[in-house]
Structures are given as structure tokens and as C-alpha cells.
mmCIF file of C-alpha atoms in Angstrom:
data_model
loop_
_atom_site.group_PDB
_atom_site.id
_atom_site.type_symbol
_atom_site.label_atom_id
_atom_site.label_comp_id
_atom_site.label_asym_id
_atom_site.label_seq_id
_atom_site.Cartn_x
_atom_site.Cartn_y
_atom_site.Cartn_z
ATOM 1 C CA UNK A 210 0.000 0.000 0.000
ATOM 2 C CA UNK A 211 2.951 2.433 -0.128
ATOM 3 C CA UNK A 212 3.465 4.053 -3.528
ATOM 4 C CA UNK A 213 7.300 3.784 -3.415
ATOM 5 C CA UNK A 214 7.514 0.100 -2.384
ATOM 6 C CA UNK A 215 8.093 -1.462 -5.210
ATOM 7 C CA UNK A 216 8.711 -5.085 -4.590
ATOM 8 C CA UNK A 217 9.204 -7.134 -0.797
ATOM 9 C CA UNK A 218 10.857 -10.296 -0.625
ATOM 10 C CA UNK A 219 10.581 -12.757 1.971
ATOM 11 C CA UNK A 220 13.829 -13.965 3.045
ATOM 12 C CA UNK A 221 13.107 -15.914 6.490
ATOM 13 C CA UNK A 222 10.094 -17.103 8.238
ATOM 14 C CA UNK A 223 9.908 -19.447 11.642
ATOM 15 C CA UNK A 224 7.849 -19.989 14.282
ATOM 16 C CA UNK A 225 8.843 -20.714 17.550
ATOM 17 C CA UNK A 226 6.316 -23.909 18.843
ATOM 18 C CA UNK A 227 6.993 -23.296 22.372
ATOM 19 C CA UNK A 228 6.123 -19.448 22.087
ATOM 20 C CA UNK A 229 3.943 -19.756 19.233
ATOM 21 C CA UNK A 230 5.724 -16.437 17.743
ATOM 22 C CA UNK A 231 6.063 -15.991 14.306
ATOM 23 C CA UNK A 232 9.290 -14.791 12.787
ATOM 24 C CA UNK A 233 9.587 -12.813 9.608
ATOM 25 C CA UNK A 234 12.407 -11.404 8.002
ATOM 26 C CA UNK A 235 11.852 -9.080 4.493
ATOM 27 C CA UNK A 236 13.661 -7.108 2.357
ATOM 28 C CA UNK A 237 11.757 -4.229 0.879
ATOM 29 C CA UNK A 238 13.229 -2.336 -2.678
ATOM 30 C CA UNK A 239 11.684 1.015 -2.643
ATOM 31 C CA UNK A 240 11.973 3.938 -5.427
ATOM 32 C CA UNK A 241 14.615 6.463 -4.309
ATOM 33 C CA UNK A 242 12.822 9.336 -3.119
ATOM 34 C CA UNK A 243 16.423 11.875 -2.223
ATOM 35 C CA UNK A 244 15.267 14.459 -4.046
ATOM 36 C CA UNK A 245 16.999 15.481 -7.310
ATOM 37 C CA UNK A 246 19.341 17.929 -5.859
ATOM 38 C CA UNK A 247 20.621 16.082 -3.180
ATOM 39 C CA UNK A 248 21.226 13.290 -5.822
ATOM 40 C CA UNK A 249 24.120 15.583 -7.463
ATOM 41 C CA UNK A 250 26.249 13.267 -4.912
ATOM 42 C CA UNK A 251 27.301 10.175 -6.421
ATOM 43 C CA UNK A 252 26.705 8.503 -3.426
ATOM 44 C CA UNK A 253 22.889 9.122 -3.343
ATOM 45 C CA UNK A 254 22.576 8.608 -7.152
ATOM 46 C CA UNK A 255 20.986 5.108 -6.834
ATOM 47 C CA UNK A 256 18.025 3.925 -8.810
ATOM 48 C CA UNK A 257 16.794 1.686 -5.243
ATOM 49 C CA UNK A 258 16.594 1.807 -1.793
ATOM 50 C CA UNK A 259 16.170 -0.962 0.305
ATOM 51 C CA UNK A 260 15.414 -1.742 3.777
ATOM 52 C CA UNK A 261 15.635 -4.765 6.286
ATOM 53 C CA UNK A 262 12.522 -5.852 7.738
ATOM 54 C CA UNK A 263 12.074 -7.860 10.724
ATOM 55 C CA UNK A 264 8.501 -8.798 12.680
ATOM 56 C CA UNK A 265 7.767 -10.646 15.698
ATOM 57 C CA UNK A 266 3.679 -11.786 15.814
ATOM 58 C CA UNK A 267 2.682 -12.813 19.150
ATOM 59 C CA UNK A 268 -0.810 -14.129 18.759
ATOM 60 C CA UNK A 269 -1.010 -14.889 22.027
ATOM 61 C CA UNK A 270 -0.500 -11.883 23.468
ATOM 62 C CA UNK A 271 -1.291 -9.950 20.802
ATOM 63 C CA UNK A 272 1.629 -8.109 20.161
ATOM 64 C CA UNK A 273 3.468 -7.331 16.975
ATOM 65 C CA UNK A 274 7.006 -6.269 16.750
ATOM 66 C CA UNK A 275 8.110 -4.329 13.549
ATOM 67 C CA UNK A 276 11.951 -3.222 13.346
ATOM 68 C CA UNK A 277 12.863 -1.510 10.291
ATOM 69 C CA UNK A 278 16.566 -0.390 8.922
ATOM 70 C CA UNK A 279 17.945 1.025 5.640
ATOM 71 C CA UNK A 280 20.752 -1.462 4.003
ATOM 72 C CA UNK A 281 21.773 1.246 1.408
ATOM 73 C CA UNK A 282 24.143 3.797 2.654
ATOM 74 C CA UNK A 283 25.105 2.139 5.835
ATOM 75 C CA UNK A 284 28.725 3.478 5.961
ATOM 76 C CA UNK A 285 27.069 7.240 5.942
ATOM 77 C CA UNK A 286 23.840 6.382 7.726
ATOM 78 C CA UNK A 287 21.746 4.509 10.053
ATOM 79 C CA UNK A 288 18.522 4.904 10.267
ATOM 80 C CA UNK A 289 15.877 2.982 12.376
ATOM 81 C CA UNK A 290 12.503 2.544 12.688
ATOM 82 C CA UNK A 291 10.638 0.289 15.470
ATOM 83 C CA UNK A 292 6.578 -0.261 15.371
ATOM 84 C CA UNK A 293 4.534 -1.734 18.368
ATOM 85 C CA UNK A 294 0.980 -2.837 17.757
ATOM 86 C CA UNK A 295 -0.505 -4.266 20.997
ATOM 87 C CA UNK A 296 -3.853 -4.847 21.950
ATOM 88 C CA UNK A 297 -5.032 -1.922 24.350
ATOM 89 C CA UNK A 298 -5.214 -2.531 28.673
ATOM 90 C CA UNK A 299 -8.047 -0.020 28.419
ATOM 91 C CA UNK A 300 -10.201 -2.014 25.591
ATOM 92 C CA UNK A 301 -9.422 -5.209 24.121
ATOM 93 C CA UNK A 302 -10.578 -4.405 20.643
ATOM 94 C CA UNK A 303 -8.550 -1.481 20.271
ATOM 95 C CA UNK A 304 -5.094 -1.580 18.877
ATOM 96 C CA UNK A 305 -2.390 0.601 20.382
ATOM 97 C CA UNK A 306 0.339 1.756 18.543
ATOM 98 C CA UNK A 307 3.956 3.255 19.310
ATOM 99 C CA UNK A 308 6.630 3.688 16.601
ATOM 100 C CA UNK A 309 9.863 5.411 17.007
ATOM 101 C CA UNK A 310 12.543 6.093 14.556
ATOM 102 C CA UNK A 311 16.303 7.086 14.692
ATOM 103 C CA UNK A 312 18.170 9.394 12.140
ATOM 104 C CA UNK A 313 22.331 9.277 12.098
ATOM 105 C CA UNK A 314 24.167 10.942 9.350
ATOM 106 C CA UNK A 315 28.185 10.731 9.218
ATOM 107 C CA UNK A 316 30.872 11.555 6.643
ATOM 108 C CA UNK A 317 29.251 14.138 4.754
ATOM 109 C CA UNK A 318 30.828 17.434 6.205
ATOM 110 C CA UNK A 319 28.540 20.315 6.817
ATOM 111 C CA UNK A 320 25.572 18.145 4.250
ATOM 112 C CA UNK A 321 24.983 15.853 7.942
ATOM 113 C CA UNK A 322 22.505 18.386 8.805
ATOM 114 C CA UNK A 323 20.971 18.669 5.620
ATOM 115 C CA UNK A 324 20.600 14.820 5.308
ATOM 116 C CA UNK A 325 19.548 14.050 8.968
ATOM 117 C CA UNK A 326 16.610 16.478 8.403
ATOM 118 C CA UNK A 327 15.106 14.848 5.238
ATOM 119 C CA UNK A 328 15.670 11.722 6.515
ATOM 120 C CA UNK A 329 14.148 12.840 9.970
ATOM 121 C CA UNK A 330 10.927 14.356 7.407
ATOM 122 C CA UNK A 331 10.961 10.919 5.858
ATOM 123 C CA UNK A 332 10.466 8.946 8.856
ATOM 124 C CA UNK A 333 8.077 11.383 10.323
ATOM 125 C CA UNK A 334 5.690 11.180 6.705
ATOM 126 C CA UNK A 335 6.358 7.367 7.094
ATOM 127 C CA UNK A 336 4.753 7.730 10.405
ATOM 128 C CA UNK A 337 1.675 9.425 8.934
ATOM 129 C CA UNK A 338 1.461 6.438 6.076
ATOM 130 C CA UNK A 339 2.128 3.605 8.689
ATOM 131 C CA UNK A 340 -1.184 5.392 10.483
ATOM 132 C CA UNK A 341 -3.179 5.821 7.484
ATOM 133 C CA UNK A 342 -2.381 2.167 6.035
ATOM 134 C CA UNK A 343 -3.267 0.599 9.544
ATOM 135 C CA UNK A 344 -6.790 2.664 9.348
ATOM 136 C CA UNK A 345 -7.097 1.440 5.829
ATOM 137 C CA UNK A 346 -6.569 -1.807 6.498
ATOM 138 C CA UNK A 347 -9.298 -2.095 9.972
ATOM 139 C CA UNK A 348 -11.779 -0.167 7.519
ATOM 140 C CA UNK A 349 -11.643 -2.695 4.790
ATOM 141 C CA UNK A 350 -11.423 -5.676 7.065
ATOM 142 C CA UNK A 351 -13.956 -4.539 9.645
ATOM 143 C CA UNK A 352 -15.495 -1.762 8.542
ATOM 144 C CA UNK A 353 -14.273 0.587 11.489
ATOM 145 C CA UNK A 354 -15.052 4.443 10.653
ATOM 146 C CA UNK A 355 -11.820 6.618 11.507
ATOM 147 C CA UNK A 356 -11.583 10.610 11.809
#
């Protein structure tokens, strides 16, 4: 469901029988979105992204781990993301959700700043379209109004 996805593989999958958790391990490709100016660096002048995916599904007690990181880049940057969907202590048919992302830029002189930011206004639109796909998703499978 996100535009600049543009193909996921999945490279490892397990469950654990005496936890019952289920193990996934993906690697997303995704359109490189630096914009054009910030491409003038050779370095950033990639057709593809891609990113590391790992989720931990606890069915039984309904929790699902999401940790995210960018494989391209990694000798310049790290970035992080980490998504918690757990079923809520007020309500057990809402879904609570906590993400959190980290942003490190090294090597490129006074252009760290410049870099951390987008990459800071990436994660936080991600955040947005991580929101919006999760509402999308409860709407079409339960038919859950959001505002």
C-alpha cells in the first residue's frame, strides 16, 4: 500500500512452537525518493533503496514487533525505525500503537545536517502512512469508521 515500495521479498520465516511467535524477516526495494538535488552526490545517485525488515507476531499476546533499517548507505547512515501494535489494557478491541525512529548521518561534512533532516521528514511522513495504512486496512477488514 505504499506508492514507493516497489517489490518485498521474503527472506526468512519461523515460528517458535513453544512461544507460538512468528518470525519474519523481508527485504523491501523502494523507489529512491532523495530528491533530485541532493542526488548531485554520487553517493545518493541510486536507482533503489532498500530496507531490512524484521517482525515478531505474538498471537497470544497480541503483540506485533516491527523493526525496520535502511541497508543502502550504511557506511554514511543509520537509520531505524521500530513499530509496536498491541492490543489496548483499556479495551481489548482497540489496537495501540507506538513507533519510534532514529536518524544518524556521518561523513558528509557540513551536508549531515541537511541529510539528517530529510531523513528525519521521511520517517516522520512514514509515520503518517504507517497510520493511514493501519486505518485502511481495519476499515476494509472490519469496517471501522476513523476521523
Amino acid at each position: 500500500m505504499e506508492k514507493h515500495i516497489t517489490a518485498v521479498k521474503t527472506v526468512e520465516e519461523k515460528m517458535d512452537l513453544s512461544t507460538g511467535i512468528i518470525y519474519r524477516r523481508r527485504i523491501a526495494t523502494c523507489t529512491n525518493i532523495i530528491p533530485e538535488f541532493l542526488r548531485k552526490n554520487k553517493i545518493l545517485k541510486v536507482p533503489n533503496i532498500y530496507l531490512e525488515e524484521e517482525s515478531w507476531l505474538n498471537m497470544r499476546k497480541r503483540i506485533m514487533t516491527l523493526k525496520s533499517h535502511c541497508l543502502t548507505w550504511t557506511q554514511y547512515a543509520t537509520l531505524n525505525e521500530e513499530s509496536v501494535f498491541r492490543e489496548s489494557l483499556e479495551n481489548p478491541n482497540w489496537t495501540e500503537f507506538a513507533q519510534k525512529g532514529t536518524v544518524s548521518i556521518t561523513g558528509a561534512g557540513f551536508l549531515n545536517y541537511v541529510f539528517e533532516a530529510f531523513a528525519q521528514a521521511f520517517v516522520n511522513q512514514g509515520i503518517k502512512k504507517s497510520i493511514k495504512i493501519m486505518e485502511t486496512l481495519l476499515q476494509e477488514r472490519y469496517g471501522c469508521p476513523f476521523s
